[in-house]
Coordinates of C-alpha atoms and ligand atoms in Angstrom, one line a residue:
M1 CA 5.0 0.0 14.5
A2 CA 2.8 0.2 11.4
T3 CA 1.8 -3.2 9.9
R4 CA 3.8 -4.4 6.9
W5 CA 0.6 -4.9 4.9
Y6 CA 2.3 -6.6 2.0
D7 CA 3.2 -9.6 4.3
A8 CA -0.5 -10.2 4.7
R9 CA -1.2 -9.7 1.1
M10 CA 1.1 -12.4 -0.2
P11 CA 3.3 -14.1 2.3
N12 CA 5.9 -15.5 -0.1
L13 CA 7.0 -12.4 -1.8
D14 CA 10.6 -11.8 -2.8
E15 CA 12.1 -8.9 -0.8
P16 CA 12.6 -5.9 -3.2
S17 CA 16.3 -5.7 -4.1
P18 CA 18.4 -2.6 -3.6
C19 CA 17.7 0.0 -6.3
L20 CA 17.8 3.6 -7.4
I21 CA 14.4 4.9 -8.3
V22 CA 14.6 7.7 -11.0
I23 CA 11.5 9.7 -11.5
F24 CA 11.4 11.6 -14.8
G25 CA 8.8 14.4 -14.5
A26 CA 9.7 14.9 -10.9
S27 CA 8.3 18.5 -10.6
G28 CA 4.8 17.3 -11.7
D29 CA 1.6 16.6 -9.9
L30 CA 1.8 12.8 -10.0
T31 CA 5.2 12.8 -8.2
K32 CA 3.8 15.1 -5.5
R33 CA 0.5 13.6 -5.0
K34 CA 1.0 9.9 -5.5
L35 CA 4.6 8.7 -6.1
I36 CA 6.4 10.3 -3.2
P37 CA 3.6 9.8 -0.7
S38 CA 3.5 6.2 -1.6
L39 CA 7.2 5.7 -1.4
Y40 CA 7.2 7.5 1.9
H41 CA 4.5 5.1 3.1
L42 CA 6.6 2.1 2.0
H43 CA 9.5 3.6 4.0
V44 CA 7.3 4.0 7.1
T45 CA 6.1 0.4 6.9
G46 CA 9.6 -0.9 6.4
S47 CA 8.8 -2.2 3.0
L48 CA 11.5 -0.4 1.0
P49 CA 14.8 -2.1 0.5
A50 CA 17.5 -0.9 3.0
N51 CA 19.6 0.3 0.1
C52 CA 17.4 2.6 -1.8
A53 CA 17.5 6.2 -3.1
I54 CA 15.1 8.3 -5.1
L55 CA 16.3 10.7 -7.8
G56 CA 13.8 13.2 -9.2
I57 CA 14.6 14.6 -12.7
S58 CA 12.9 17.4 -14.5
R59 CA 13.7 20.6 -16.3
T60 CA 13.0 23.1 -13.5
E61 CA 16.1 24.3 -11.6
M62 CA 15.9 23.3 -8.0
S63 CA 18.2 22.2 -5.2
D64 CA 17.9 18.9 -3.4
D65 CA 16.6 20.8 -0.4
A66 CA 14.0 22.8 -2.3
F67 CA 12.8 19.6 -3.8
R68 CA 12.6 17.9 -0.4
E69 CA 10.7 20.8 1.1
K70 CA 8.2 20.9 -1.8
L71 CA 7.5 17.2 -1.4
R72 CA 7.3 17.4 2.3
E73 CA 4.4 19.7 2.1
A74 CA 2.7 17.4 -0.3
A75 CA 3.4 14.3 1.8
E76 CA 2.0 16.0 4.9
K77 CA -1.2 16.3 2.9
H78 CA -1.3 13.1 0.9
A79 CA 0.8 10.4 2.7
Q80 CA -0.6 7.8 5.0
G81 CA 1.2 7.8 8.4
Y82 CA 3.0 11.1 8.0
T83 CA 5.2 12.3 10.9
A84 CA 7.9 14.9 10.7
A85 CA 10.6 12.6 12.2
A86 CA 9.9 9.7 9.7
W87 CA 9.8 12.2 6.8
Q88 CA 13.2 13.6 7.8
K89 CA 14.7 10.1 7.7
F90 CA 13.0 9.4 4.3
A91 CA 14.1 12.7 2.9
G92 CA 17.7 11.8 3.4
S93 CA 17.5 9.5 0.4
L94 CA 15.7 12.0 -1.8
Y95 CA 17.6 13.9 -4.5
Y96 CA 16.9 16.1 -7.4
H97 CA 18.7 16.8 -10.7
A98 CA 17.6 19.4 -13.3
A99 CA 17.9 18.1 -16.8
D100 CA 15.9 17.7 -20.0
S101 CA 15.7 14.0 -20.4
T102 CA 14.8 14.2 -24.1
K103 CA 18.2 15.7 -24.9
Q104 CA 21.4 13.7 -25.6
T105 CA 23.4 16.4 -23.8
A106 CA 21.7 15.8 -20.5
Y107 CA 22.9 12.2 -20.1
A108 CA 26.5 12.8 -19.0
G109 CA 25.1 14.6 -16.0
I110 CA 22.2 12.2 -15.3
K111 CA 24.5 9.2 -15.4
K112 CA 27.1 10.9 -13.2
R113 CA 24.4 11.7 -10.6
M114 CA 23.0 8.2 -10.8
A115 CA 26.5 6.6 -10.3
E116 CA 27.2 8.9 -7.4
L117 CA 23.9 8.0 -5.6
S118 CA 24.2 4.4 -6.4
D119 CA 27.7 4.4 -4.7
R120 CA 26.5 6.4 -1.7
H121 CA 23.4 4.2 -1.1
K122 CA 24.9 1.0 -2.4
T123 CA 22.1 0.3 -4.8
G124 CA 24.3 -1.5 -7.3
Q125 CA 23.2 -1.3 -10.9
N126 CA 19.5 -1.8 -10.3
S127 CA 17.3 1.1 -11.5
L128 CA 13.6 1.7 -11.7
L129 CA 13.1 4.4 -14.3
Y130 CA 9.6 6.0 -13.9
L131 CA 8.1 8.1 -16.6
A132 CA 5.8 10.6 -14.9
M133 CA 6.2 13.3 -17.4
A134 CA 3.9 14.7 -20.2
P135 CA 3.2 11.8 -22.6
H136 CA 4.7 13.5 -25.6
L137 CA 8.1 13.3 -23.9
Y138 CA 8.0 9.5 -23.4
E139 CA 9.3 8.6 -26.9
P140 CA 12.3 11.0 -27.0
T141 CA 13.2 10.1 -23.5
I142 CA 13.1 6.3 -24.1
I143 CA 15.2 6.8 -27.3
Q144 CA 17.8 8.6 -25.2
F145 CA 17.8 5.8 -22.6
G146 CA 18.8 3.5 -25.5
E147 CA 21.3 5.7 -27.1
N148 CA 23.0 6.5 -23.8
N149 CA 23.4 2.9 -22.7
M150 CA 21.3 3.3 -19.7
I151 CA 20.1 -0.3 -20.1
V152 CA 22.8 -2.9 -19.6
E153 CA 20.8 -6.0 -18.6
G154 CA 18.2 -8.2 -20.2
K155 CA 18.1 -11.2 -22.6
R156 CA 20.0 -9.2 -25.3
W157 CA 23.0 -8.6 -23.1
C158 CA 25.4 -10.9 -21.4
S159 CA 24.8 -10.6 -17.7
I160 CA 27.6 -8.9 -15.7
N161 CA 26.7 -10.9 -12.7
R162 CA 25.4 -14.3 -13.7
D163 CA 24.0 -15.3 -10.4
N164 CA 22.4 -12.1 -9.5
P165 CA 21.9 -10.0 -12.6
P166 CA 21.1 -6.4 -12.0
W167 CA 18.0 -4.9 -13.6
Q168 CA 16.8 -1.7 -15.2
R169 CA 13.1 -1.5 -15.4
I170 CA 10.8 1.2 -16.8
V171 CA 7.4 2.2 -15.5
V172 CA 5.2 4.0 -18.0
E173 CA 2.3 6.1 -16.9
K174 CA -1.0 6.5 -18.8
P175 CA -2.1 7.8 -21.2
F176 CA -0.4 5.1 -23.1
G177 CA -1.1 6.5 -26.6
N178 CA -4.1 8.3 -27.9
D179 CA -5.4 5.6 -30.2
P180 CA -4.4 2.1 -31.4
E181 CA -1.7 3.4 -33.7
S182 CA 0.1 5.6 -31.3
A183 CA -0.1 3.0 -28.5
G184 CA 1.3 0.4 -30.9
H185 CA 4.1 2.8 -31.9
L186 CA 5.0 3.5 -28.2
N187 CA 5.1 -0.3 -27.6
R188 CA 7.5 -0.6 -30.4
V189 CA 9.7 2.3 -29.2
L190 CA 9.8 0.7 -25.8
G191 CA 10.5 -2.8 -27.2
R192 CA 13.6 -1.5 -29.1
V193 CA 15.2 -0.5 -25.8
F194 CA 13.7 -2.7 -23.1
E195 CA 12.7 -6.4 -22.9
E196 CA 9.0 -6.9 -22.3
E197 CA 9.9 -8.3 -18.9
S198 CA 11.3 -4.9 -18.0
I199 CA 8.4 -2.8 -19.1
Y200 CA 5.8 -1.9 -16.5
R201 CA 2.7 -0.2 -18.0
I202 CA 1.0 1.1 -14.9
D203 CA -2.8 1.2 -14.3
H204 CA -3.3 2.2 -10.7
Y205 CA -6.8 0.6 -10.7
L206 CA -5.1 -2.8 -10.8
G207 CA -3.3 -1.8 -7.6
K208 CA -6.5 -1.1 -5.7
E209 CA -7.0 -3.7 -3.0
T210 CA -10.6 -4.5 -4.0
V211 CA -9.7 -5.1 -7.6
Q212 CA -7.1 -7.6 -6.5
N213 CA -9.6 -9.1 -4.1
L214 CA -11.8 -9.8 -7.0
M215 CA -9.5 -12.5 -8.2
V216 CA -9.5 -14.0 -4.7
F217 CA -13.3 -13.7 -4.6
R218 CA -13.6 -15.5 -7.9
F219 CA -10.8 -18.0 -7.8
A220 CA -10.4 -18.9 -4.1
N221 CA -14.0 -19.8 -3.5
T222 CA -16.1 -22.5 -5.1
I223 CA -19.5 -21.0 -4.6
F224 CA -19.3 -18.1 -7.1
E225 CA -17.6 -19.7 -10.1
P226 CA -20.4 -22.0 -11.1
I227 CA -22.8 -19.1 -11.5
W228 CA -20.3 -16.7 -13.0
N229 CA -21.6 -16.9 -16.6
Q230 CA -24.4 -16.2 -19.0
H231 CA -26.6 -18.9 -17.5
Y232 CA -27.0 -16.9 -14.3
I233 CA -25.8 -13.4 -14.8
D234 CA -28.0 -10.9 -16.6
H235 CA -25.5 -8.0 -16.9
V236 CA -22.5 -6.4 -15.3
Q237 CA -22.0 -2.7 -14.5
V238 CA -18.7 -1.0 -13.8
T239 CA -19.0 2.6 -12.6
A240 CA -16.3 5.0 -11.7
T241 CA -17.7 8.5 -10.9
E242 CA -16.0 11.5 -9.4
T243 CA -17.4 14.6 -7.9
V244 CA -14.4 16.7 -8.9
G245 CA -14.1 18.4 -12.2
V246 CA -10.8 18.6 -14.1
E247 CA -8.9 20.1 -11.1
G248 CA -6.7 22.5 -13.0
R249 CA -5.9 20.0 -15.7
G250 CA -8.4 21.7 -18.1
S251 CA -6.0 22.2 -20.9
Y252 CA -4.8 18.6 -20.9
Y253 CA -8.3 17.1 -20.4
D254 CA -9.7 19.3 -23.2
S255 CA -7.0 18.3 -25.7
P256 CA -7.5 15.6 -28.3
G257 CA -6.1 13.0 -25.9
G258 CA -8.6 13.8 -23.1
G259 CA -12.2 13.0 -22.2
A260 CA -13.7 10.3 -20.0
L261 CA -13.7 7.5 -22.6
R262 CA -10.0 7.8 -23.1
D263 CA -9.0 8.9 -19.6
M264 CA -11.0 6.3 -17.6
I265 CA -12.7 3.7 -19.7
Q266 CA -10.0 2.8 -22.2
S267 CA -7.6 2.2 -19.3
H268 CA -9.1 1.6 -15.8
L269 CA -12.6 0.4 -16.5
L270 CA -11.7 -2.0 -19.3
Q271 CA -9.1 -3.5 -17.0
V272 CA -11.6 -4.0 -14.2
M273 CA -14.0 -5.5 -16.7
A274 CA -11.3 -7.9 -17.8
V275 CA -10.7 -9.0 -14.2
V276 CA -14.4 -9.6 -13.7
A277 CA -14.7 -11.6 -17.0
M278 CA -11.5 -13.5 -17.4
E279 CA -11.2 -17.3 -17.3
P280 CA -9.5 -18.8 -14.3
P281 CA -5.7 -18.4 -15.0
V282 CA -3.7 -21.6 -14.7
S283 CA -1.5 -19.9 -12.0
L284 CA -1.0 -16.6 -10.3
K285 CA 2.0 -15.9 -12.6
A286 CA 1.9 -12.5 -14.3
D287 CA 1.9 -14.0 -17.8
D288 CA -0.9 -16.4 -17.0
I289 CA -3.1 -13.6 -15.7
R290 CA -2.3 -11.1 -18.4
L291 CA -3.0 -13.7 -21.1
E292 CA -6.5 -14.3 -19.7
K293 CA -7.3 -10.6 -19.5
S294 CA -6.0 -10.1 -23.0
K295 CA -8.3 -12.8 -24.3
V296 CA -11.3 -11.1 -22.8
L297 CA -10.4 -7.8 -24.3
G298 CA -9.7 -9.5 -27.6
A299 CA -13.2 -11.0 -27.5
A300 CA -15.0 -7.7 -27.1
R301 CA -17.3 -7.2 -30.1
Q302 CA -16.5 -4.6 -32.7
H303 CA -19.7 -2.7 -33.1
R304 CA -21.1 -1.6 -36.5
E305 CA -21.1 2.1 -37.0
Q306 CA -24.9 2.2 -37.1
D307 CA -25.1 0.6 -33.7
L308 CA -22.8 3.1 -32.0
P309 CA -25.4 5.7 -31.0
D310 CA -27.2 2.9 -29.1
I311 CA -24.3 1.5 -27.2
A312 CA -22.3 4.7 -26.3
V313 CA -23.3 7.9 -24.6
R314 CA -21.3 11.0 -24.0
G315 CA -22.0 13.8 -21.6
Q316 CA -20.5 17.0 -20.3
Y317 CA -21.4 18.7 -17.1
G318 CA -22.9 22.1 -17.0
P319 CA -23.3 24.4 -14.0
G320 CA -24.6 22.8 -10.9
T321 CA -24.1 22.1 -7.2
I322 CA -21.9 19.3 -5.8
G323 CA -22.0 18.6 -2.1
G324 CA -23.5 22.1 -1.4
R325 CA -20.8 23.9 -3.5
S326 CA -21.7 25.4 -6.8
N327 CA -19.7 24.4 -9.8
P328 CA -19.4 26.7 -12.9
G329 CA -19.6 23.8 -15.4
Y330 CA -16.9 22.2 -17.6
R331 CA -16.8 24.9 -20.3
N332 CA -16.1 27.5 -17.7
E333 CA -13.1 25.6 -16.2
P334 CA -9.7 27.3 -16.9
G335 CA -8.0 26.0 -20.0
V336 CA -11.3 24.6 -21.5
N337 CA -12.7 25.7 -24.9
P338 CA -16.0 27.4 -24.3
E339 CA -17.5 25.3 -27.1
S340 CA -15.7 22.1 -26.1
Q341 CA -17.1 18.7 -27.2
T342 CA -15.0 16.8 -24.7
D343 CA -16.8 14.0 -22.9
T344 CA -16.6 14.5 -19.1
F345 CA -19.0 11.5 -18.9
A346 CA -19.0 8.4 -21.0
A347 CA -21.0 5.2 -20.9
I348 CA -20.5 2.2 -23.2
Q349 CA -21.9 -1.2 -23.6
V350 CA -19.4 -4.0 -24.3
M351 CA -20.4 -7.5 -25.4
I352 CA -17.8 -10.2 -24.9
D353 CA -18.3 -12.8 -27.5
T354 CA -17.3 -15.9 -25.7
W355 CA -19.0 -19.1 -24.5
R356 CA -19.1 -17.8 -20.9
W357 CA -20.4 -14.3 -21.7
G358 CA -22.5 -14.6 -24.8
G359 CA -25.5 -12.2 -24.5
V360 CA -24.4 -10.6 -21.3
P361 CA -23.8 -6.9 -21.7
F362 CA -21.1 -5.1 -19.6
Y363 CA -22.0 -1.5 -19.1
L364 CA -19.1 0.8 -18.3
R365 CA -19.6 4.4 -17.2
S366 CA -17.4 7.1 -15.8
G367 CA -17.9 10.8 -15.2
K368 CA -16.5 13.9 -13.6
G369 CA -18.7 16.4 -11.8
M370 CA -21.1 13.7 -10.7
A371 CA -23.2 13.1 -7.6
R372 CA -20.8 10.9 -5.8
K373 CA -17.2 9.7 -5.8
L374 CA -17.7 6.0 -6.3
T375 CA -16.1 3.0 -8.0
E376 CA -18.2 -0.1 -8.0
I377 CA -18.9 -3.3 -9.9
V378 CA -22.4 -4.6 -9.9
I379 CA -23.1 -8.2 -11.0
S380 CA -26.8 -8.4 -11.6
F381 CA -28.3 -11.9 -11.7
K382 CA -31.2 -13.2 -13.8
P383 CA -34.6 -13.5 -12.1
T384 CA -35.7 -16.9 -10.8
P385 CA -37.1 -19.0 -13.6
H386 CA -40.5 -19.1 -11.9
C387 CA -41.8 -16.8 -9.3
I388 CA -43.9 -18.4 -6.6
F389 CA -43.9 -15.1 -4.7
R390 CA -45.7 -13.1 -7.3
D391 CA -48.4 -12.1 -4.8
Q392 CA -45.9 -10.8 -2.4
T393 CA -44.2 -8.3 -4.7
Q394 CA -46.6 -5.4 -4.0
G395 CA -47.7 -5.4 -7.6
A396 CA -44.2 -5.5 -9.1
G397 CA -44.8 -8.9 -10.6
C398 CA -41.4 -10.3 -9.9
L399 CA -38.8 -10.0 -7.2
P400 CA -35.7 -7.8 -7.7
P401 CA -32.8 -9.9 -9.0
N402 CA -29.9 -10.8 -6.8
Q403 CA -26.9 -8.6 -7.0
I404 CA -23.3 -8.7 -5.9
V405 CA -22.0 -5.2 -5.5
I406 CA -18.2 -4.9 -5.2
N407 CA -17.3 -1.5 -3.8
V408 CA -13.8 -0.6 -5.1
Q409 CA -13.9 2.7 -3.4
P410 CA -14.8 4.3 -1.0
D411 CA -16.1 1.9 1.7
E412 CA -14.2 -1.0 0.2
G413 CA -16.1 -4.2 0.5
I414 CA -18.5 -6.7 -1.1
R415 CA -22.3 -6.8 -0.6
I416 CA -24.6 -9.6 -1.7
R417 CA -28.2 -8.6 -2.1
F418 CA -30.8 -11.3 -1.8
E419 CA -34.4 -11.7 -0.8
G420 CA -35.5 -12.6 2.8
K421 CA -38.7 -13.1 4.7
V422 CA -39.8 -10.4 7.0
P423 CA -40.4 -12.0 10.5
G424 CA -43.9 -12.5 11.5
S425 CA -47.0 -14.2 10.2
G426 CA -47.7 -14.1 6.5
M427 CA -45.2 -14.0 3.7
K428 CA -43.7 -10.6 3.3
I429 CA -40.5 -10.3 1.3
K430 CA -37.7 -7.8 1.5
D431 CA -34.3 -7.5 0.0
V432 CA -31.5 -7.9 2.6
V433 CA -27.8 -7.5 2.3
M434 CA -24.8 -9.6 3.4
D435 CA -21.9 -7.3 3.9
F436 CA -18.1 -7.7 3.9
D437 CA -16.5 -4.5 4.9
Y438 CA -12.7 -4.4 4.2
V439 CA -11.8 -2.0 7.1
E440 CA -14.0 -3.7 9.6
Q441 CA -12.7 -7.2 8.7
F442 CA -9.0 -6.5 8.4
Q443 CA -8.8 -3.5 10.9
S444 CA -6.7 -1.5 8.4
E445 CA -7.1 1.0 5.6
P446 CA -6.3 -0.5 2.2
P447 CA -2.9 0.8 1.0
E448 CA -2.6 3.4 -1.7
A449 CA -2.6 1.6 -5.0
Y450 CA 0.6 3.3 -6.1
A451 CA 2.5 1.9 -3.1
T452 CA 1.4 -1.6 -4.0
L453 CA 2.5 -1.2 -7.6
L454 CA 5.8 0.5 -6.9
L455 CA 6.8 -2.3 -4.6
D456 CA 5.8 -4.9 -7.2
A457 CA 7.9 -3.2 -9.8
M458 CA 10.9 -3.2 -7.4
R459 CA 10.3 -6.9 -6.8
G460 CA 10.0 -7.6 -10.5
D461 CA 6.3 -8.7 -10.3
Q462 CA 4.4 -7.6 -13.4
T463 CA 1.1 -9.3 -12.4
L464 CA -0.6 -6.0 -11.8
Y465 CA 0.9 -4.2 -14.8
K466 CA -0.5 -4.3 -18.3
H467 CA 0.9 -6.3 -21.2
R468 CA 1.2 -4.5 -24.6
D469 CA -1.6 -6.6 -26.1
E470 CA -4.1 -5.5 -23.4
I471 CA -3.4 -1.9 -24.2
E472 CA -3.7 -2.3 -27.9
Q473 CA -7.0 -4.4 -27.5
A474 CA -8.5 -1.7 -25.2
W475 CA -7.8 0.9 -27.8
R476 CA -9.4 -1.3 -30.4
I477 CA -12.6 -1.4 -28.3
V478 CA -13.0 2.4 -27.8
Q479 CA -11.6 3.8 -31.0
P480 CA -14.8 3.3 -33.2
V481 CA -16.8 5.3 -30.6
L482 CA -14.1 8.0 -30.4
D483 CA -14.1 8.3 -34.2
Y484 CA -17.9 8.4 -34.3
W485 CA -18.0 11.2 -31.7
D486 CA -15.3 13.2 -33.6
A487 CA -17.3 12.9 -36.8
N488 CA -20.7 13.7 -35.2
P489 CA -20.5 16.7 -32.8
Q490 CA -23.3 16.7 -30.3
S491 CA -25.4 19.8 -30.1
D492 CA -26.9 19.4 -26.6
L493 CA -23.7 19.6 -24.6
P494 CA -23.5 20.3 -21.7
N495 CA -26.2 17.7 -21.1
Y496 CA -26.0 17.1 -17.3
A497 CA -25.9 19.4 -14.4
A498 CA -22.8 19.1 -12.1
G499 CA -23.7 17.0 -9.1
T500 CA -26.1 14.6 -10.8
W501 CA -25.8 11.0 -12.2
G502 CA -25.0 12.1 -15.7
P503 CA -27.1 12.7 -18.9
Q504 CA -30.5 11.3 -19.4
A505 CA -29.3 9.6 -22.5
S506 CA -27.3 7.2 -20.3
D507 CA -30.4 6.2 -18.4
K508 CA -32.2 5.8 -21.7
M509 CA -29.5 3.5 -23.0
M510 CA -30.1 1.2 -20.0
A511 CA -33.9 1.5 -20.2
R512 CA -33.8 0.4 -23.9
D513 CA -32.3 -2.8 -22.6
G514 CA -34.9 -3.0 -19.8
R515 CA -32.2 -2.2 -17.2
Q516 CA -31.2 0.6 -14.9
W517 CA -28.0 2.0 -13.4
H518 CA -27.2 1.2 -9.8
N519 CA -27.1 4.7 -8.3
P520 CA -26.6 4.2 -4.6
Ligands
LIG1 C1 -6.7 9.0 -13.4 C2 -7.4 9.9 -14.3 O1 -6.1 8.0 -14.1 O2 -7.6 8.5 -12.5 C3 -8.0 11.1 -13.5 O3 -6.5 10.5 -15.3 C4 -8.9 10.5 -12.4 O4 -8.7 11.9 -14.4 C5 -8.2 9.4 -11.6 O5 -9.3 11.6 -11.6 C6 -9.1 8.7 -10.7 O6 -8.4 7.9 -9.8 P1 -9.1 7.4 -8.5 O7 -8.1 6.4 -7.9 O8 -9.2 8.6 -7.6 O9 -10.4 6.8 -8.8

């Protein structure tokens, strides 16, 4: 019997209530690669409610069986703990309905199918509506939800069942807008139909075990908090690099909404930064945590236009070799403009103007077609105020500063680097590492982030989902850089070979500040 990992994660969780999960955009990649494998894993670990069914909706005509078969193949590839027998049981609660959710005329059919399934699986009126479709379809679909009375619960309505009110929640995928205006607009469109308590803006990085562990690391221990500030920390790096290119998503990635700054930094990396930098929340409640993250993002400095070239770097990979395989370069990927200016690499420096973080730069970088797949947070400490070991530094003058490296993925864990004496006579110093390895310690692989997040949405826990303010603040941080890049095309793109650590300009940005990237 597989472990019910969520019991260990938080012992007092509410059981998820019966519900119908409706995925809009069900023939797409996300459904295949992430949503269904994660729901399957929840099924295998016994974490799904007993009364639960999944209805996929998209325009492509397909029977229930064809849908199941397509997803089975994907689950076999992507799901943790796949077996044919368990899949067969799971597939019994998987259905498909072909419809265009942006059209009024589709809703008689959608509602009929939902009612039928909710009767068959006894899911009551609870529904989790998941938007996994192309982002331009969000708004017309949300409007149709409102106009077709799909939402019958919330503060604005009188509860049908006072003691156990049913719920209808919406999960919205990224990209959440393309800029501050479109994100604000989408928030307003959602707010006209759903209560804030029913809106789940997903960021799968928040569901990663090590990102959650960061809160435990900071707030369940006394030894780190006193040094978690500008007195002791020199700077922080958040890196998320991938070896893959755009993996067939060239036309999306190369559109005005694409690029590494929008795709990764605006969403995932700024969220990770906010968790590193936030003040201790008064409780673990979603609102308390989200308020603290929002305050961090709100305190990020708005840089002046003349400073932007010094605090932001863009890159694009050219031909190169990654892991022994040659890569043709971004501009030769299908769907990409041969003169594209899109950033497949971006690095920015963020200053958080608060008492805790005054003067401590946060460097965020992300890239595709890079040397390694890696997500890590590096907390780099200041040097000792006085170095009595100057003669033992082999001419370097001072000892390397202490570092805490939080490996988000792969090899999830935390490493603390400090100086130690090499055994023997004389005083020879070497950096040594204290290592916490997630898998070794807990004897289990961390769960897929989407599984954690889907379960939370079913339980009504918004802690790992973003509040509207966080999204709007994150856009405010990156937009000046995006505008500057739009107005100033860069002539040296592509400027890094596939399979490397990005453009030289990014190393120069760090060197200008007397620092360097941690490239393991
Ligand atoms: C997604 C981005 O949000 O995150 C993708 O749109 C990226 O471009 C992916 O590849 C990376 O996620 P992970 O979990 O593999 O780091």
